[in-house]
XYZ file of C-alpha atoms in Angstrom:
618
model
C 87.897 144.564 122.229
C 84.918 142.541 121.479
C 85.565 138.722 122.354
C 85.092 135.853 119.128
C 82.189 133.843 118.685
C 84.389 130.742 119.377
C 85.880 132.242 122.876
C 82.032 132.842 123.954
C 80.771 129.468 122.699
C 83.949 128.124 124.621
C 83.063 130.461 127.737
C 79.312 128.786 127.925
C 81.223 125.123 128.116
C 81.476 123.649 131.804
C 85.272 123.141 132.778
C 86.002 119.767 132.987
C 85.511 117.847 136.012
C 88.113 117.463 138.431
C 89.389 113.884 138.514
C 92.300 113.950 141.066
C 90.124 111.329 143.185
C 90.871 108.548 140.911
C 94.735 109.724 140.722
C 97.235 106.511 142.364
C 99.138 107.678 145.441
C 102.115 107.758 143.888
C 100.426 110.081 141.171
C 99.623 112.339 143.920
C 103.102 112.443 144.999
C 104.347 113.460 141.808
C 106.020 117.097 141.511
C 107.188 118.612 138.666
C 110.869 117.774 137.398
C 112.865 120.738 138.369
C 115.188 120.286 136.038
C 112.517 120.278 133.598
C 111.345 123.712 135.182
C 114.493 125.112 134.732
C 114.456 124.485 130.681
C 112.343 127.854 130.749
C 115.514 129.754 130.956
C 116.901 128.295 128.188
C 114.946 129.963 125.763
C 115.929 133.305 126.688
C 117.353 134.898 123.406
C 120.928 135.299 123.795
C 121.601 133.470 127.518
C 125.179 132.555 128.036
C 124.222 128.552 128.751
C 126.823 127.837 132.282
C 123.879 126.106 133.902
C 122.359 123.125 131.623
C 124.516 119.577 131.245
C 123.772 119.817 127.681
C 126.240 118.182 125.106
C 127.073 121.031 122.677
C 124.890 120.347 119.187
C 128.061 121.183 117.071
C 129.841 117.667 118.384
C 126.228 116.019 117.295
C 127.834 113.261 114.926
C 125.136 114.356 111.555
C 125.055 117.127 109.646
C 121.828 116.388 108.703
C 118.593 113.652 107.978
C 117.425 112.626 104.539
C 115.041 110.300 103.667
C 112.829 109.784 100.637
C 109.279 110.286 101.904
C 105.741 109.181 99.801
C 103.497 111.960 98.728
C 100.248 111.794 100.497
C 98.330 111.319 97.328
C 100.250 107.774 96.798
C 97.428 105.517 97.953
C 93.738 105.799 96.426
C 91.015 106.575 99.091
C 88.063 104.478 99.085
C 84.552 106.525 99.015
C 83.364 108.053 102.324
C 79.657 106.995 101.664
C 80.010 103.901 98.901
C 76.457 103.031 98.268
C 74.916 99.885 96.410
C 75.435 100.312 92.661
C 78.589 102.154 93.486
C 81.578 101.430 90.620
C 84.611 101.434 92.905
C 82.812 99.615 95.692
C 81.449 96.689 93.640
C 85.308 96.354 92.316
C 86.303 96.627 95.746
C 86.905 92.681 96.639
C 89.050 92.106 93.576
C 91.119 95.260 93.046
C 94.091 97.175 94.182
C 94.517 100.953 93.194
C 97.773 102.683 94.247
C 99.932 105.189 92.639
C 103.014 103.364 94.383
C 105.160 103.667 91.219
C 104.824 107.652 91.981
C 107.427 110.113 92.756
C 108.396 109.934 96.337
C 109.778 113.190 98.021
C 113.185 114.395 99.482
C 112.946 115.491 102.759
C 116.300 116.841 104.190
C 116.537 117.996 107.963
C 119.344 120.721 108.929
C 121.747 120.609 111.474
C 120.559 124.116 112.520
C 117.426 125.849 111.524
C 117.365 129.570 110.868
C 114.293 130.959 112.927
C 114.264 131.311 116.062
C 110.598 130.320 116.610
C 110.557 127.070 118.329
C 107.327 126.115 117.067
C 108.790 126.162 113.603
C 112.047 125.542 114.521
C 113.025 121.953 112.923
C 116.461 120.741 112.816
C 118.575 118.723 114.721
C 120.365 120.675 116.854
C 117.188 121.073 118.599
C 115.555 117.704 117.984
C 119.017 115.966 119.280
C 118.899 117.779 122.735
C 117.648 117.260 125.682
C 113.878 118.492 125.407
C 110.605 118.707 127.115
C 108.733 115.739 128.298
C 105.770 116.616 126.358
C 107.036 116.338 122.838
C 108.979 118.295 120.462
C 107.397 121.676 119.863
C 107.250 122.052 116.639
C 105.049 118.222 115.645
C 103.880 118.988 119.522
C 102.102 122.169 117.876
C 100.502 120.600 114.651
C 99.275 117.601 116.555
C 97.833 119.343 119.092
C 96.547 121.584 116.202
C 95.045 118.087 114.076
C 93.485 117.090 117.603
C 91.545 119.822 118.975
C 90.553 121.348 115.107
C 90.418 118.095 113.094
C 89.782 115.073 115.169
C 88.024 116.132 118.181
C 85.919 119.686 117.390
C 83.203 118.682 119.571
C 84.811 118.314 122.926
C 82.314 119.921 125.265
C 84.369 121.134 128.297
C 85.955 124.682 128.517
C 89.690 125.705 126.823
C 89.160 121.968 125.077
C 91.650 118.900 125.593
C 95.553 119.173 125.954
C 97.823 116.480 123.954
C 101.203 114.931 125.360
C 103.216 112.793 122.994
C 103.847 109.270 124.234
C 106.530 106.189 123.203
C 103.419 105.001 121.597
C 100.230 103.621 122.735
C 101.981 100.307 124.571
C 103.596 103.233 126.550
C 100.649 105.292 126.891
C 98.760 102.686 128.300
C 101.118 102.014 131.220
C 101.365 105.493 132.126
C 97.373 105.462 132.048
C 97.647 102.445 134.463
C 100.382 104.592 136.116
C 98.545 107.399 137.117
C 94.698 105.686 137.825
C 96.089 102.580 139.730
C 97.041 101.464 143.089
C 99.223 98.652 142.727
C 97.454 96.013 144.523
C 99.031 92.422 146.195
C 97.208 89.461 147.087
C 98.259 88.210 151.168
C 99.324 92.073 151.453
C 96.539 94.490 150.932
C 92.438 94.512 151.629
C 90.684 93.033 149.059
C 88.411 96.104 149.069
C 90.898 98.203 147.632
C 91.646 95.690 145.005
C 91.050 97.876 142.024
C 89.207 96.655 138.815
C 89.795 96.850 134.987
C 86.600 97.219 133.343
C 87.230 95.532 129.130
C 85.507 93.599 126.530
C 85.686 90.002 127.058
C 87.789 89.862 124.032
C 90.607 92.114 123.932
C 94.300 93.274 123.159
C 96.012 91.001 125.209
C 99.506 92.665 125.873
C 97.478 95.344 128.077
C 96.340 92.306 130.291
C 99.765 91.913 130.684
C 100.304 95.329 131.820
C 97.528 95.581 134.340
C 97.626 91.713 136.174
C 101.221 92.584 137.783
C 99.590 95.726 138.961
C 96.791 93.077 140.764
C 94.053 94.572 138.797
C 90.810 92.682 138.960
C 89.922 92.251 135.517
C 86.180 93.121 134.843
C 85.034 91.147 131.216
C 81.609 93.555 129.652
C 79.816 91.207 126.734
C 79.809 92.470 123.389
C 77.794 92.256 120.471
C 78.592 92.979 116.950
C 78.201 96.290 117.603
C 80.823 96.392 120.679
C 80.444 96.850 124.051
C 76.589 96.172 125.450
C 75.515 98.990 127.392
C 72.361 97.464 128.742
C 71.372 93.975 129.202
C 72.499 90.926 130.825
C 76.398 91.510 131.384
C 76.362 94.871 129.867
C 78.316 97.844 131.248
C 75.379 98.574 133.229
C 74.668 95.051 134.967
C 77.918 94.734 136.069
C 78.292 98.108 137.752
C 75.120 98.482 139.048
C 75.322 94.543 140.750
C 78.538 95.148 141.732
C 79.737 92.420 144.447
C 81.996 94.932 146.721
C 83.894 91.002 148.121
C 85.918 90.996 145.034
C 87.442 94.220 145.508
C 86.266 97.601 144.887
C 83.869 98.963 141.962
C 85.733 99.751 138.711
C 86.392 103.140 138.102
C 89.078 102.365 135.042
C 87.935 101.032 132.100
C 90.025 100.515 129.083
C 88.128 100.326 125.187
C 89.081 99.508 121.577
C 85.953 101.287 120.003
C 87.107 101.750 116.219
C 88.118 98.272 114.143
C 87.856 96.805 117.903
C 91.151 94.564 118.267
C 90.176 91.483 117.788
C 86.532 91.511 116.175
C 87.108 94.465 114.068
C 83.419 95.706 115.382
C 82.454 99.688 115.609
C 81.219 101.454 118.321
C 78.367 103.937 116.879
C 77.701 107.271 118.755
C 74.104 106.183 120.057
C 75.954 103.431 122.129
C 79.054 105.030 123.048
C 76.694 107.860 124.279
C 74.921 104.853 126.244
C 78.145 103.801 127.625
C 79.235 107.542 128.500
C 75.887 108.288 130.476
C 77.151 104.815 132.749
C 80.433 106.127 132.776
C 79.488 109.215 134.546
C 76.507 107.815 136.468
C 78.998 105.241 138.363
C 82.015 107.834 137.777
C 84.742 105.317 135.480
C 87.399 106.940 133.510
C 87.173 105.941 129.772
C 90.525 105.062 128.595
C 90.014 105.108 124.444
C 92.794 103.069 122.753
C 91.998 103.991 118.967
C 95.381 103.291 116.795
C 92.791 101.899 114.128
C 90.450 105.057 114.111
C 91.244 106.006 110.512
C 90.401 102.494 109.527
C 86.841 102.697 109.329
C 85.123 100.733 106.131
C 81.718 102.219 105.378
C 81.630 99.184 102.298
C 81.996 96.195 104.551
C 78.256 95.966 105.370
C 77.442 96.368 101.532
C 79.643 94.549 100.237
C 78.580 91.776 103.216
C 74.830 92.177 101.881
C 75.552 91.399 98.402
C 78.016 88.219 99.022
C 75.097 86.717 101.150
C 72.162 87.766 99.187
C 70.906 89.985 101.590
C 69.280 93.470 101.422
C 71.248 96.418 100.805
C 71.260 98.416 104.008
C 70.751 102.199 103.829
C 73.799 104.614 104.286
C 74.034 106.101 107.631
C 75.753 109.211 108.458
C 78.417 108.450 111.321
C 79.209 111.651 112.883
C 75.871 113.596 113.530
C 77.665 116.271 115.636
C 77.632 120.073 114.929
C 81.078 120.593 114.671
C 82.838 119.713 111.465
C 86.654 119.882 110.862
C 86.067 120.708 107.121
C 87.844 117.375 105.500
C 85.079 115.141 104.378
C 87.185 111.896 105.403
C 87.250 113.265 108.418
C 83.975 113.962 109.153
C 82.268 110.808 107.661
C 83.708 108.836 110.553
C 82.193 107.665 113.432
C 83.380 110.445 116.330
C 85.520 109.781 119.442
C 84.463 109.538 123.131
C 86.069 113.044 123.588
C 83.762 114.310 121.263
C 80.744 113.874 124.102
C 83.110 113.819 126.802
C 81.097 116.674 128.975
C 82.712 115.400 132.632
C 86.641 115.381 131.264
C 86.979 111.697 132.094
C 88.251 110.269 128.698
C 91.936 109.509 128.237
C 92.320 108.400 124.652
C 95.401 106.959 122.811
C 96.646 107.657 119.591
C 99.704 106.369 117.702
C 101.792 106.978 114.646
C 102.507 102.868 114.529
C 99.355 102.342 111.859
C 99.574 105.453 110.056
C 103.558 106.283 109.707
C 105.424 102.854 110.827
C 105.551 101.342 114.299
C 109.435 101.274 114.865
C 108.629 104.926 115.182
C 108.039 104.262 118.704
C 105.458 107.936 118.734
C 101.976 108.123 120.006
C 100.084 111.105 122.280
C 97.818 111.115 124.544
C 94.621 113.390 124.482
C 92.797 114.335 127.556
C 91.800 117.298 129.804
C 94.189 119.115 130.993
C 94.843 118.081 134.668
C 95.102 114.656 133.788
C 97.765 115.571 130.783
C 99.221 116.894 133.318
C 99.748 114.148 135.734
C 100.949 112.110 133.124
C 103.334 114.540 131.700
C 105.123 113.807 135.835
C 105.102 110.326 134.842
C 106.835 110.860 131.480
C 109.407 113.463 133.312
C 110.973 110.813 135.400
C 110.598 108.320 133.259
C 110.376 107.440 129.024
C 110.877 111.915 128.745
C 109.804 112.128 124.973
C 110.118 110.057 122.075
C 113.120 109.304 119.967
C 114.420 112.829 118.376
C 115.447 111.600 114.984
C 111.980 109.971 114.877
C 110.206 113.269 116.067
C 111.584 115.533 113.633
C 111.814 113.185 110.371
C 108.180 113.210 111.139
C 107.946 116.925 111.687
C 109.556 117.597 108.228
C 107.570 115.508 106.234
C 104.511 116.560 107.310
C 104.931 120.293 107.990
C 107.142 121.013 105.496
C 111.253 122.321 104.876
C 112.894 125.192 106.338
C 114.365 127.360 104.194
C 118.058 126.333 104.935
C 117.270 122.829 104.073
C 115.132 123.971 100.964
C 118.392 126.119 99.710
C 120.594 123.170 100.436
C 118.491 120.550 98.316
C 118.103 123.114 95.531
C 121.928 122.892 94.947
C 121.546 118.822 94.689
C 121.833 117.528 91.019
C 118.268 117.115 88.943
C 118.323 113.471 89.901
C 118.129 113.090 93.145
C 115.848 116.349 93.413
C 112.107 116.085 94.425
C 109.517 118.875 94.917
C 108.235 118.927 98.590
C 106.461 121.412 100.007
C 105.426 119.342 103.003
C 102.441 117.664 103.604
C 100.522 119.841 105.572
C 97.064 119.545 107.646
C 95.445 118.508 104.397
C 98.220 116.382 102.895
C 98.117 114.321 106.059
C 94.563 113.538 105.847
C 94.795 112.971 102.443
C 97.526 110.493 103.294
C 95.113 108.860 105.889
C 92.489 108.572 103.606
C 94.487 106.503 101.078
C 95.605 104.078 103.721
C 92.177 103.796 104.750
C 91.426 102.998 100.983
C 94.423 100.342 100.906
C 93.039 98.218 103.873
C 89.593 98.421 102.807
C 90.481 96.872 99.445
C 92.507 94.074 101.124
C 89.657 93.525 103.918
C 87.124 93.108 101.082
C 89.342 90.445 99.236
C 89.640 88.517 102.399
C 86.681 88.458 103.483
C 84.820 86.936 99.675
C 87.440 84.616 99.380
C 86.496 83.440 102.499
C 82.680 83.786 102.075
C 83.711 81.247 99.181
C 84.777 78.371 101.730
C 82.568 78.883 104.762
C 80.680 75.756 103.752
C 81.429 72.358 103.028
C 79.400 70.293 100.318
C 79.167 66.760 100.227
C 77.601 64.454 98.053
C 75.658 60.994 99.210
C 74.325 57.910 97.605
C 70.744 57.660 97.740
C 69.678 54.294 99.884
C 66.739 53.076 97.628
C 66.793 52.051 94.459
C 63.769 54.201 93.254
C 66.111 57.383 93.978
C 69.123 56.285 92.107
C 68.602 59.414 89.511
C 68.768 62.181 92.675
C 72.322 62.933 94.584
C 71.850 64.223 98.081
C 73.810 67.173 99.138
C 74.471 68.301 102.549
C 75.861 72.023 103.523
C 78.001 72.119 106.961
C 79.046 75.312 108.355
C 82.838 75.503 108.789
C 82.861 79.244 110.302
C 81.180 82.422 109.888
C 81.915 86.294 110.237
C 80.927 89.789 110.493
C 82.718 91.731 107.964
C 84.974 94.231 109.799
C 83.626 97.559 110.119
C 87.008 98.452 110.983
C 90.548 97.796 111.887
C 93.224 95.768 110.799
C 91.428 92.053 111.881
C 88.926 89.221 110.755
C 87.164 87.563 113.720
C 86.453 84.229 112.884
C 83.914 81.912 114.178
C 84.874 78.865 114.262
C 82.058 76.052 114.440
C 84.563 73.194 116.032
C 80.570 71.812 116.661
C 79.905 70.717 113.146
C 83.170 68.578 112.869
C 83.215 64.717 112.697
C 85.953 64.567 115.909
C 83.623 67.034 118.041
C 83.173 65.549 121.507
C 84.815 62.132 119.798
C 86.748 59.796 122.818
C 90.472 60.283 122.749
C 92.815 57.316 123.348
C 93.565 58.141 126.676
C 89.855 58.728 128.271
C 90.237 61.984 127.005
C 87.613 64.249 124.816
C 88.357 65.946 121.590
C 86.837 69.451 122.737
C 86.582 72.844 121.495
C 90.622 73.666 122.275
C 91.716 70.642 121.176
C 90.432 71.185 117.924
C 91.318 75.088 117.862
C 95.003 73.899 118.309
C 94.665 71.161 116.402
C 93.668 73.674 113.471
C 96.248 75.823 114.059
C 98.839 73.486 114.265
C 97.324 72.278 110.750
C 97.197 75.325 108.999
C 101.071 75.251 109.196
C 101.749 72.424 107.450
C 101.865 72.499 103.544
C 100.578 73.331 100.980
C 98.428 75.148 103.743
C 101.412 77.547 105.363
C 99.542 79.999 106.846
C 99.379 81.218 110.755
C 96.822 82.322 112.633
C 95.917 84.002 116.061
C 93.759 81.874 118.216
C 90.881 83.365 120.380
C 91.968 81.936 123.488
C 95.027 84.358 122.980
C 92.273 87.415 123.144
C 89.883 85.840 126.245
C 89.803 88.468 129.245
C 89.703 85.530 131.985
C 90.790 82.202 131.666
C 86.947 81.666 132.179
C 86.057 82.973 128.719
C 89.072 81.216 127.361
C 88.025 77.469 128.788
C 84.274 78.335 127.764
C 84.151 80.276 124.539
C 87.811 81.718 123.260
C 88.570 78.545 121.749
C 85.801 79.503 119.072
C 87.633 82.055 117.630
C 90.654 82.875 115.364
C 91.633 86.159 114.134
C 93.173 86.686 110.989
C 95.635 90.059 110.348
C 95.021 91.135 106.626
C 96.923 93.734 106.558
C 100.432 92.353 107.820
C 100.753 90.587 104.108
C 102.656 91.633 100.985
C 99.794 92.786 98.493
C 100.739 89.404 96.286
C 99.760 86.669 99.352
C 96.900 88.127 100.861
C 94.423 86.840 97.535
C 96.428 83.440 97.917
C 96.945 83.423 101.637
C 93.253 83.527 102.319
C 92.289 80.617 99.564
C 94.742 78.297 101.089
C 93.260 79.066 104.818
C 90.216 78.326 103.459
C 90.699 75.532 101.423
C 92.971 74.016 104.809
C 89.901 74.821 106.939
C 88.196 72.476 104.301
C 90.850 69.840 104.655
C 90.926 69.143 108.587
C 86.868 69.179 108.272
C 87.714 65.781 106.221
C 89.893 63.884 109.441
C 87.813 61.332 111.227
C 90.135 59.488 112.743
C 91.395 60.241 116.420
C 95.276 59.334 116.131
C 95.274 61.825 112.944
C 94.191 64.149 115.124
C 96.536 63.649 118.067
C 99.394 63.025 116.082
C 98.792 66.936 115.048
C 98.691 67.579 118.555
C 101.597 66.670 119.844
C 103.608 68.239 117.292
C 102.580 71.389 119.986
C 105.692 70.488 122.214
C 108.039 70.199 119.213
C 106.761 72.635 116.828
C 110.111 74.974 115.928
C 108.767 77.865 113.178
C 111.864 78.319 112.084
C 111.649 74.643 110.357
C 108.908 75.686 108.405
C 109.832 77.997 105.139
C 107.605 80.235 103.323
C 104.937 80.427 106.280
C 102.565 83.284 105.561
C 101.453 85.204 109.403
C 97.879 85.666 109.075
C 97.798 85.955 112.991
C 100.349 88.848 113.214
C 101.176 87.450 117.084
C 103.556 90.371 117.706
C 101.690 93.835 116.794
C 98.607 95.236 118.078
């Protein structure tokens, strides 16, 4: 039998590296669960079960799961490639399109499932078992399916990436940490094996919480607009190659936000992350990609950014350059992952159903080569197993579709309460992804005129001589400014604390009004009414307490998609027009008196506070 094209282009692909060197000790330790093993048997068609300590599915307490689902063509997708004159882009800042008055859909999950194919097999007396640590097979199938045909057709190493579900990226991540990292005490172990955390400066702070217990070095790269610097003075580059081995040893872990980069919303393009790659492999670093905002890329935020500053149009560029295609044109007009160039089998990226289904899901996977899927599937034996069943398989059902026992048993439901569902589907769920790309875009565009709209402040001045009495002199000060966000769920703000009256100003008790002083200050501010909104200050983001004292007091971010559709329009005029407000207090004691309300602030005093900042989500 002649072999495929594909299984000859995939024999001419160099296997993927072997990484075990970077694996913890206690990673190496790891063998599999033998319980786990012994699930094999339990497939066997027609095995009298004396050996498992499984509960018996009949005594499972439902019958079955139903839930009214959206159909994926609910939300309105925003154009792949929007250009200048473009209809729907120039309405972009000032509309919402949604078809949420549609007809939702009935999905209904069995208690038992009629085939005996376990990749197709959804109900609950399988979802409600005991199962393997990997994920359940049947949504274990299609997402590995979405990840190697869809997502990631590029990968460049031989047999292509294996996927392992996770409790979600949060969960991921410490089983990344897990498996790459000694843990490493200060008093108690040589500061050369200290290990190091390569990141932004700014970044996702609940992972530096994670990896400081751990006593992981944290290693700040500068960024740009465009993300991570690859070259230059505190690139990637510069600090591996200048590496001072008295702090510890080099990095060989570093962990990236590439896509709508949490905080600063900025986009990794394939020239750099190829840049950053080629350092990567050069000093041998294992790329973890964290990319829950991947889908949320916004080809119209630098045109629509051109026009509200008078700039020129910029010409469309094509993101994903690659060979491969997946065949969805969503797909393929965004920028590609790190897997998709990923040649040595050293990236470990993170994906999650909390932006694209709901986050109380608790369900993300992991997609790497597969010896390091492997180590982490140890981890996940021993530990979290798989994620919540009834979330697993509610999932499964809306997006691949009923069986037929649950199709006959809705077809005998009353007219009212029936829906057609076929299931989404492959192309359902990107179609699905594409309209909540489409939703966010709309609301980033809003948010980001309305505050185009207040970034100055005007002020008007008597002219000193007489001879000038007929001319008014007006003078423009910059309250902030901001890069539209290529991406993501977040508005990085620059603050310019420089350009207000209190800036370096003497405080009452030999004190100077500084940058954090009036960060909080603002903050506090924005609180009060008719302001009542809350925002997320930079220092929360800084890497080291370095950046924090020196430059993470500049910053806020601002969450636009946390909202109800109604506030965010309103919302972002009164942070704005509050910004505009605290630029007007001169005196010191106004602006202490703000401060101290920091030790007896209580939120739940305040009613109808709007949470720009979204403090609790990723």
């Amino acid at each position: 039998m002649e072999a495929s094209q594909d299984s000859i282009a995939d024999m001419a692909r160099p296997l993927p590296k072997d990484m075990s060197h970077h694996f913890s000790d206690v990673t190496k330790a790891r063998a599999p669960s033998k319980m786990k093993e012994f699930y094999k048997f339990f497939q066997i068609p027609g095995i009298g079960q004396l050996a498992g300590g499984l509960p018996n599915p009949k005594l499972f307490p439902f019958d079955t799961l139903e839930a009214q689902t959206a159909t994926p063509d609910r939300w309105t997708p925003s154009p792949n490639r929007p250009g200048a004159d473009d209809v729907l882009s120039s309405q972009m800042a000032a509309t919402s399109i949604s078809k949420q008055g549609a007809t939702a859909s009935h999905v209904v999950v069995p208690h038992d499932a009629p085939t005996s194919d376990l990749m197709k097999k959804i109900d609950l007396a399988t979802a409600l078992q005991y199962g393997q640590a990997d994920g359940y097979p049947p949504l274990l199938s299609f997402v590995r399916q979405f990840a190697r045909d869809v997502l990631h057709p590029n990968v460049p190493y031989e047999g292509g990436p294996e996927v392992i579900f996770t409790v979600g990226s949060t969960d991921g991540m410490s089983k990344c940490l897990e498996v790459f990292t000694n843990i490493w005490v200060e008093g108690k172990n040589d500061i050369r094996e200290r290990p190091g955390f390569l990141t932004e400066i700014y970044m996702y702070s609940n992972v530096l919480t994670q990896a400081q217990p751990r006593g992981a070095q944290v290693v700040p790269i500068e960024i740009d607009d465009g993300g991570m610097l690859a070259y230059g003075p505190g690139s990637l580059e510069d600090v591996l190659a200048n590496w001072d081995y008295s702090k510890g040893k080099r990095p060989h872990f570093m962990y990236t936000v590439t896509m709508g980069h949490n905080p600063t919303g900025s986009m990794l393009t394939l020239e750099r992350r190829k840049d950053i790659y080629s350092i990567c492999s050069k000093y041998d670093v294992i790329i973890v990609e964290d990319d829950p905002y991947w889908y949320l890329q916004y080809p119209s935020a630098e045109i629509e950014e051109a026009k509200a500053r008078n700039l020129p149009i910029p010409e469309p560029k094509e993101a994903n350059t690659l060979e491969k295609k997946s065949g969805f044109p969503f797909i393929d007009s965004l920028e590609p992952s790190f897997l998709s160039i990923d040649i040595d089998g050293r990236v470990v990226r993170l994906d999650t159903f909390s932006k694209t289904v709901a986050p109380g899901c608790r369900m993300g996977w992991v997609t790497s080569s597969p010896g390091i899927c492997e180590r982490i599937l140890r981890v996940s034996e021993t530990g979290t197993q798989q994620p919540s069943g009834f979330a697993q398989v509610v999932i499964a059902e809306t997006i691949m579709g009923p069986q037929a026992e649950a199709a006959a048993a809705f077809a005998s439901r009353s007219g009212k309460d029936k829906a057609t569902f076929n299931g989404w589907k492959m192309d359902g769920w990107v179609r699905w992804l594409a309209g909540l790309r489409g939703q966010y875009e709309r609301r980033m565009n809003r948010m980001c005129q309305i505050l185009e709209d207040n970034s100055y402040q005007l002020k008007q001045s008597t002219p000193v001589r007489e001879s000038d009495a007929d001319w008014g002199v007006i003078t423009k000060t910059k309250l902030y400014d901001f890069q539209w966000p290529r991406g993501g769920m977040f508005l990085w703000v620059h603050m310019r604390f420089e350009t207000h009256p209190l800036w370096k100003a003497a405080g009452s008790k030999g004190n100077v009004i500084n940058g954090t002083a009036l960060s909080t200050a603002l903050m506090i501010f924005l609180t009060h009414k008719p302001n009542l909104v809350l925002v997320s200050p930079g220092l929360m983001f800084s890497a080291t307490p370095q950046i924090r004292d020196e430059r993470g007091w500049a910053y806020y971010r601002l969450c636009f998609a946390a909202e109800t559709e109604e506030n965010i329009d309103a919302c972002s005029l009164r942070f704005g027009e509050g910004v505009q407000k605290f630029w007007r207090i001169k005196n010191v004691k106004e602006l202490e008196a703000i401060l101290d309300e920091m030790n007896t602030f209580q939120a739940e005093e305040v009613s109808d506070l709007v949470n720009l900042g979204a403090w609790m989500g990723c």
